[in-house]
């Protein structure tokens, strides 16, 4: 009996699962031989300032959940900024462009306090549901909007919901970004390998 039904994962030949896992994968470690000042480790602090976009990206119009998002911009981020200032620590704020446009003072405050503003989608959309062209257009628009609002050109990206499409790494390269912070293969920085 033959069937055109797609195979279940447990029926996949080895080449199939190897192709899937090798699409984007951690390569060699980019950790320095020694951390500055002989420190045991280095810590990168980052915050995803999604705010209202978590509700908006699903097409939601719940005023209750939107108020939860507004809380982030109105209370959450200012508190985090004060905390970082108190400890003299710098961090990265990944911000959807729409969240930055709703809270235009936030990207400016982030940069003025010496922190980094970085790309986190247009409206927290899921890249894996988009075509290459749509994902690319939104990524470039998001970067331009953040640059306009903050005065700083973003050099890094974290995809919304860590949702990585087959095109994401190609787009990161086309944008000339310095780093991507979407994947979770290590707790030290690493090189990204595309198809090996
Ligand atoms: Zn997010």
PDB file of C-alpha atoms and ligand atoms in Angstrom:
ATOM      1  CA  UNK A   1       0.000   0.000   0.000  1.00  0.00           C
ATOM      2  CA  UNK A   2       1.375   3.424  -0.930  1.00  0.00           C
ATOM      3  CA  UNK A   3       0.312   6.763   0.427  1.00  0.00           C
ATOM      4  CA  UNK A   4       1.207  10.394  -0.256  1.00  0.00           C
ATOM      5  CA  UNK A   5       0.448  11.371   3.333  1.00  0.00           C
ATOM      6  CA  UNK A   6       3.414  13.177   4.954  1.00  0.00           C
ATOM      7  CA  UNK A   7       5.589  10.986   7.103  1.00  0.00           C
ATOM      8  CA  UNK A   8       5.430  11.210  10.887  1.00  0.00           C
ATOM      9  CA  UNK A   9       8.666  12.339  12.549  1.00  0.00           C
ATOM     10  CA  UNK A  10       9.355   8.793  13.721  1.00  0.00           C
ATOM     11  CA  UNK A  11       9.222   7.668  10.095  1.00  0.00           C
ATOM     12  CA  UNK A  12      11.653  10.321   8.806  1.00  0.00           C
ATOM     13  CA  UNK A  13      14.856   9.111   7.201  1.00  0.00           C
ATOM     14  CA  UNK A  14      18.025  10.376   8.888  1.00  0.00           C
ATOM     15  CA  UNK A  15      18.611  12.954   6.116  1.00  0.00           C
ATOM     16  CA  UNK A  16      15.325  14.689   6.997  1.00  0.00           C
ATOM     17  CA  UNK A  17      15.998  15.371  10.670  1.00  0.00           C
ATOM     18  CA  UNK A  18      19.639  16.176   9.975  1.00  0.00           C
ATOM     19  CA  UNK A  19      18.564  18.811   7.424  1.00  0.00           C
ATOM     20  CA  UNK A  20      16.131  20.355   9.934  1.00  0.00           C
ATOM     21  CA  UNK A  21      18.613  20.637  12.798  1.00  0.00           C
ATOM     22  CA  UNK A  22      21.425  21.944  10.593  1.00  0.00           C
ATOM     23  CA  UNK A  23      19.506  24.893   9.146  1.00  0.00           C
ATOM     24  CA  UNK A  24      20.618  27.312  11.887  1.00  0.00           C
ATOM     25  CA  UNK A  25      22.843  25.983  14.620  1.00  0.00           C
ATOM     26  CA  UNK A  26      25.392  27.112  17.196  1.00  0.00           C
ATOM     27  CA  UNK A  27      28.962  26.820  15.959  1.00  0.00           C
ATOM     28  CA  UNK A  28      32.188  27.616  17.773  1.00  0.00           C
ATOM     29  CA  UNK A  29      32.126  29.571  21.005  1.00  0.00           C
ATOM     30  CA  UNK A  30      32.805  33.298  20.778  1.00  0.00           C
ATOM     31  CA  UNK A  31      33.625  33.609  24.478  1.00  0.00           C
ATOM     32  CA  UNK A  32      36.993  35.291  25.035  1.00  0.00           C
ATOM     33  CA  UNK A  33      39.834  33.274  26.526  1.00  0.00           C
ATOM     34  CA  UNK A  34      39.427  35.303  29.709  1.00  0.00           C
ATOM     35  CA  UNK A  35      36.761  37.750  30.788  1.00  0.00           C
ATOM     36  CA  UNK A  36      37.738  41.327  31.481  1.00  0.00           C
ATOM     37  CA  UNK A  37      39.476  41.879  34.823  1.00  0.00           C
ATOM     38  CA  UNK A  38      39.751  38.146  35.420  1.00  0.00           C
ATOM     39  CA  UNK A  39      36.012  37.888  36.084  1.00  0.00           C
ATOM     40  CA  UNK A  40      34.578  34.383  36.428  1.00  0.00           C
ATOM     41  CA  UNK A  41      31.848  35.168  33.916  1.00  0.00           C
ATOM     42  CA  UNK A  42      30.110  38.035  32.153  1.00  0.00           C
ATOM     43  CA  UNK A  43      26.381  38.697  32.369  1.00  0.00           C
ATOM     44  CA  UNK A  44      24.305  40.281  29.605  1.00  0.00           C
ATOM     45  CA  UNK A  45      21.110  41.885  30.836  1.00  0.00           C
ATOM     46  CA  UNK A  46      18.360  42.390  28.283  1.00  0.00           C
ATOM     47  CA  UNK A  47      14.690  43.305  28.416  1.00  0.00           C
ATOM     48  CA  UNK A  48      11.984  42.737  25.829  1.00  0.00           C
ATOM     49  CA  UNK A  49       9.788  45.826  26.003  1.00  0.00           C
ATOM     50  CA  UNK A  50       6.803  44.312  24.175  1.00  0.00           C
ATOM     51  CA  UNK A  51       4.049  46.266  25.945  1.00  0.00           C
ATOM     52  CA  UNK A  52       0.762  46.413  23.962  1.00  0.00           C
ATOM     53  CA  UNK A  53       2.118  44.419  21.009  1.00  0.00           C
ATOM     54  CA  UNK A  54       1.597  41.077  22.763  1.00  0.00           C
ATOM     55  CA  UNK A  55      -2.151  41.713  22.480  1.00  0.00           C
ATOM     56  CA  UNK A  56      -2.073  43.508  19.128  1.00  0.00           C
ATOM     57  CA  UNK A  57      -0.070  40.883  17.278  1.00  0.00           C
ATOM     58  CA  UNK A  58      -2.870  38.347  17.791  1.00  0.00           C
ATOM     59  CA  UNK A  59      -5.414  40.835  16.484  1.00  0.00           C
ATOM     60  CA  UNK A  60      -6.653  41.249  20.056  1.00  0.00           C
ATOM     61  CA  UNK A  61      -8.506  44.308  21.238  1.00  0.00           C
ATOM     62  CA  UNK A  62      -8.853  43.487  24.926  1.00  0.00           C
ATOM     63  CA  UNK A  63      -8.577  46.746  26.821  1.00  0.00           C
ATOM     64  CA  UNK A  64      -7.639  44.800  29.934  1.00  0.00           C
ATOM     65  CA  UNK A  65      -4.678  43.120  28.290  1.00  0.00           C
ATOM     66  CA  UNK A  66      -3.724  46.346  26.507  1.00  0.00           C
ATOM     67  CA  UNK A  67      -3.609  48.027  29.916  1.00  0.00           C
ATOM     68  CA  UNK A  68      -1.216  45.288  31.043  1.00  0.00           C
ATOM     69  CA  UNK A  69       0.972  46.301  28.100  1.00  0.00           C
ATOM     70  CA  UNK A  70       0.643  49.967  28.951  1.00  0.00           C
ATOM     71  CA  UNK A  71       1.791  49.142  32.492  1.00  0.00           C
ATOM     72  CA  UNK A  72       5.057  47.908  31.017  1.00  0.00           C
ATOM     73  CA  UNK A  73       5.782  51.217  29.344  1.00  0.00           C
ATOM     74  CA  UNK A  74       4.332  53.397  32.084  1.00  0.00           C
ATOM     75  CA  UNK A  75       5.688  51.637  35.187  1.00  0.00           C
ATOM     76  CA  UNK A  76       7.853  48.662  34.288  1.00  0.00           C
ATOM     77  CA  UNK A  77      10.459  50.181  32.013  1.00  0.00           C
ATOM     78  CA  UNK A  78      11.000  53.363  34.075  1.00  0.00           C
ATOM     79  CA  UNK A  79      11.554  51.182  37.172  1.00  0.00           C
ATOM     80  CA  UNK A  80      14.037  48.997  35.324  1.00  0.00           C
ATOM     81  CA  UNK A  81      15.868  52.089  34.053  1.00  0.00           C
ATOM     82  CA  UNK A  82      16.109  53.481  37.598  1.00  0.00           C
ATOM     83  CA  UNK A  83      17.343  50.143  38.929  1.00  0.00           C
ATOM     84  CA  UNK A  84      20.033  49.912  36.238  1.00  0.00           C
ATOM     85  CA  UNK A  85      21.101  53.482  36.918  1.00  0.00           C
ATOM     86  CA  UNK A  86      21.366  52.803  40.649  1.00  0.00           C
ATOM     87  CA  UNK A  87      23.728  49.914  39.998  1.00  0.00           C
ATOM     88  CA  UNK A  88      25.614  51.544  37.115  1.00  0.00           C
ATOM     89  CA  UNK A  89      24.733  48.659  34.809  1.00  0.00           C
ATOM     90  CA  UNK A  90      24.074  48.890  31.086  1.00  0.00           C
ATOM     91  CA  UNK A  91      21.598  46.663  29.284  1.00  0.00           C
ATOM     92  CA  UNK A  92      19.855  46.057  25.974  1.00  0.00           C
ATOM     93  CA  UNK A  93      16.201  46.799  25.352  1.00  0.00           C
ATOM     94  CA  UNK A  94      14.629  44.784  22.538  1.00  0.00           C
ATOM     95  CA  UNK A  95      11.571  46.703  21.429  1.00  0.00           C
ATOM     96  CA  UNK A  96       8.924  46.070  18.775  1.00  0.00           C
ATOM     97  CA  UNK A  97       8.646  49.165  16.566  1.00  0.00           C
ATOM     98  CA  UNK A  98       4.941  49.558  17.341  1.00  0.00           C
ATOM     99  CA  UNK A  99       5.637  49.501  21.098  1.00  0.00           C
ATOM    100  CA  UNK A 100       8.284  52.184  20.559  1.00  0.00           C
ATOM    101  CA  UNK A 101       5.812  54.275  18.547  1.00  0.00           C
ATOM    102  CA  UNK A 102       3.163  53.957  21.285  1.00  0.00           C
ATOM    103  CA  UNK A 103       5.776  54.878  23.942  1.00  0.00           C
ATOM    104  CA  UNK A 104       8.086  57.233  22.007  1.00  0.00           C
ATOM    105  CA  UNK A 105       9.796  58.532  25.158  1.00  0.00           C
ATOM    106  CA  UNK A 106      11.058  55.054  26.054  1.00  0.00           C
ATOM    107  CA  UNK A 107      13.544  54.403  23.222  1.00  0.00           C
ATOM    108  CA  UNK A 108      14.951  57.897  23.748  1.00  0.00           C
ATOM    109  CA  UNK A 109      15.271  57.376  27.513  1.00  0.00           C
ATOM    110  CA  UNK A 110      16.938  54.006  26.967  1.00  0.00           C
ATOM    111  CA  UNK A 111      19.590  55.452  24.674  1.00  0.00           C
ATOM    112  CA  UNK A 112      20.106  58.598  26.723  1.00  0.00           C
ATOM    113  CA  UNK A 113      20.832  56.428  29.772  1.00  0.00           C
ATOM    114  CA  UNK A 114      23.602  54.673  27.819  1.00  0.00           C
ATOM    115  CA  UNK A 115      21.736  51.455  27.022  1.00  0.00           C
ATOM    116  CA  UNK A 116      21.304  49.740  23.700  1.00  0.00           C
ATOM    117  CA  UNK A 117      18.056  49.663  21.730  1.00  0.00           C
ATOM    118  CA  UNK A 118      17.666  46.631  19.471  1.00  0.00           C
ATOM    119  CA  UNK A 119      15.214  45.188  16.972  1.00  0.00           C
ATOM    120  CA  UNK A 120      12.365  43.002  18.215  1.00  0.00           C
ATOM    121  CA  UNK A 121       9.997  42.806  15.199  1.00  0.00           C
ATOM    122  CA  UNK A 122       7.415  45.302  13.958  1.00  0.00           C
ATOM    123  CA  UNK A 123       4.349  44.317  16.019  1.00  0.00           C
ATOM    124  CA  UNK A 124       5.638  41.114  17.685  1.00  0.00           C
ATOM    125  CA  UNK A 125       4.649  39.142  14.572  1.00  0.00           C
ATOM    126  CA  UNK A 126       5.660  35.504  14.195  1.00  0.00           C
ATOM    127  CA  UNK A 127       8.276  35.263  11.463  1.00  0.00           C
ATOM    128  CA  UNK A 128       7.518  31.626  10.678  1.00  0.00           C
ATOM    129  CA  UNK A 129       4.064  32.670   9.429  1.00  0.00           C
ATOM    130  CA  UNK A 130       5.437  35.246   6.984  1.00  0.00           C
ATOM    131  CA  UNK A 131       6.871  35.115   3.485  1.00  0.00           C
ATOM    132  CA  UNK A 132      10.524  36.066   3.051  1.00  0.00           C
ATOM    133  CA  UNK A 133       9.539  39.424   1.544  1.00  0.00           C
ATOM    134  CA  UNK A 134       7.079  40.290   4.325  1.00  0.00           C
ATOM    135  CA  UNK A 135       9.530  39.344   7.094  1.00  0.00           C
ATOM    136  CA  UNK A 136      12.291  41.341   5.416  1.00  0.00           C
ATOM    137  CA  UNK A 137      10.147  44.451   4.910  1.00  0.00           C
ATOM    138  CA  UNK A 138       8.983  44.409   8.549  1.00  0.00           C
ATOM    139  CA  UNK A 139      12.526  43.940   9.872  1.00  0.00           C
ATOM    140  CA  UNK A 140      13.855  46.907   7.887  1.00  0.00           C
ATOM    141  CA  UNK A 141      10.850  49.055   8.817  1.00  0.00           C
ATOM    142  CA  UNK A 142      11.322  48.144  12.478  1.00  0.00           C
ATOM    143  CA  UNK A 143      14.989  49.120  12.377  1.00  0.00           C
ATOM    144  CA  UNK A 144      14.242  52.461  10.705  1.00  0.00           C
ATOM    145  CA  UNK A 145      11.468  53.271  13.189  1.00  0.00           C
ATOM    146  CA  UNK A 146      13.707  52.508  16.196  1.00  0.00           C
ATOM    147  CA  UNK A 147      16.528  54.578  14.744  1.00  0.00           C
ATOM    148  CA  UNK A 148      14.206  57.515  14.119  1.00  0.00           C
ATOM    149  CA  UNK A 149      12.737  57.403  17.632  1.00  0.00           C
ATOM    150  CA  UNK A 150      15.917  56.699  19.592  1.00  0.00           C
ATOM    151  CA  UNK A 151      18.611  58.399  17.517  1.00  0.00           C
ATOM    152  CA  UNK A 152      20.638  55.161  17.673  1.00  0.00           C
ATOM    153  CA  UNK A 153      20.939  52.726  14.772  1.00  0.00           C
ATOM    154  CA  UNK A 154      20.174  49.206  16.031  1.00  0.00           C
ATOM    155  CA  UNK A 155      22.893  46.626  15.359  1.00  0.00           C
ATOM    156  CA  UNK A 156      21.230  43.569  16.903  1.00  0.00           C
ATOM    157  CA  UNK A 157      17.996  41.639  16.754  1.00  0.00           C
ATOM    158  CA  UNK A 158      15.929  39.257  18.851  1.00  0.00           C
ATOM    159  CA  UNK A 159      12.995  37.742  16.988  1.00  0.00           C
ATOM    160  CA  UNK A 160       9.580  38.053  18.629  1.00  0.00           C
ATOM    161  CA  UNK A 161       8.751  34.893  20.607  1.00  0.00           C
ATOM    162  CA  UNK A 162      12.179  33.548  19.472  1.00  0.00           C
ATOM    163  CA  UNK A 163      10.346  32.602  16.305  1.00  0.00           C
ATOM    164  CA  UNK A 164      13.012  31.961  13.694  1.00  0.00           C
ATOM    165  CA  UNK A 165      11.991  31.413  10.084  1.00  0.00           C
ATOM    166  CA  UNK A 166      14.082  29.804   7.350  1.00  0.00           C
ATOM    167  CA  UNK A 167      14.824  33.389   6.164  1.00  0.00           C
ATOM    168  CA  UNK A 168      15.662  35.114   9.440  1.00  0.00           C
ATOM    169  CA  UNK A 169      19.421  34.615   9.361  1.00  0.00           C
ATOM    170  CA  UNK A 170      19.578  35.691   5.706  1.00  0.00           C
ATOM    171  CA  UNK A 171      17.723  38.898   6.629  1.00  0.00           C
ATOM    172  CA  UNK A 172      20.023  39.509   9.622  1.00  0.00           C
ATOM    173  CA  UNK A 173      22.963  39.345   7.200  1.00  0.00           C
ATOM    174  CA  UNK A 174      21.247  41.579   4.635  1.00  0.00           C
ATOM    175  CA  UNK A 175      20.676  44.187   7.333  1.00  0.00           C
ATOM    176  CA  UNK A 176      24.350  44.065   8.258  1.00  0.00           C
ATOM    177  CA  UNK A 177      23.557  43.435  11.915  1.00  0.00           C
ATOM    178  CA  UNK A 178      26.406  42.671  14.293  1.00  0.00           C
ATOM    179  CA  UNK A 179      24.576  39.996  16.276  1.00  0.00           C
ATOM    180  CA  UNK A 180      21.405  37.994  16.713  1.00  0.00           C
ATOM    181  CA  UNK A 181      19.990  37.167  20.146  1.00  0.00           C
ATOM    182  CA  UNK A 182      17.113  34.841  19.248  1.00  0.00           C
ATOM    183  CA  UNK A 183      18.460  31.355  19.850  1.00  0.00           C
ATOM    184  CA  UNK A 184      19.266  29.526  23.062  1.00  0.00           C
ATOM    185  CA  UNK A 185      21.983  26.991  22.337  1.00  0.00           C
ATOM    186  CA  UNK A 186      24.480  28.141  24.975  1.00  0.00           C
ATOM    187  CA  UNK A 187      24.944  30.575  27.829  1.00  0.00           C
ATOM    188  CA  UNK A 188      28.054  31.991  26.183  1.00  0.00           C
ATOM    189  CA  UNK A 189      28.160  33.851  22.859  1.00  0.00           C
ATOM    190  CA  UNK A 190      28.533  31.651  19.815  1.00  0.00           C
ATOM    191  CA  UNK A 191      28.903  31.742  16.080  1.00  0.00           C
ATOM    192  CA  UNK A 192      25.798  30.911  14.048  1.00  0.00           C
ATOM    193  CA  UNK A 193      26.117  28.264  11.383  1.00  0.00           C
ATOM    194  CA  UNK A 194      23.724  28.129   8.456  1.00  0.00           C
ATOM    195  CA  UNK A 195      23.653  24.706   6.824  1.00  0.00           C
ATOM    196  CA  UNK A 196      26.993  23.991   8.448  1.00  0.00           C
TER     197      UNK A 196
HETATM  198 ZN1  LIG B   1       8.861  39.841  22.888  1.00  0.00          ZN
END
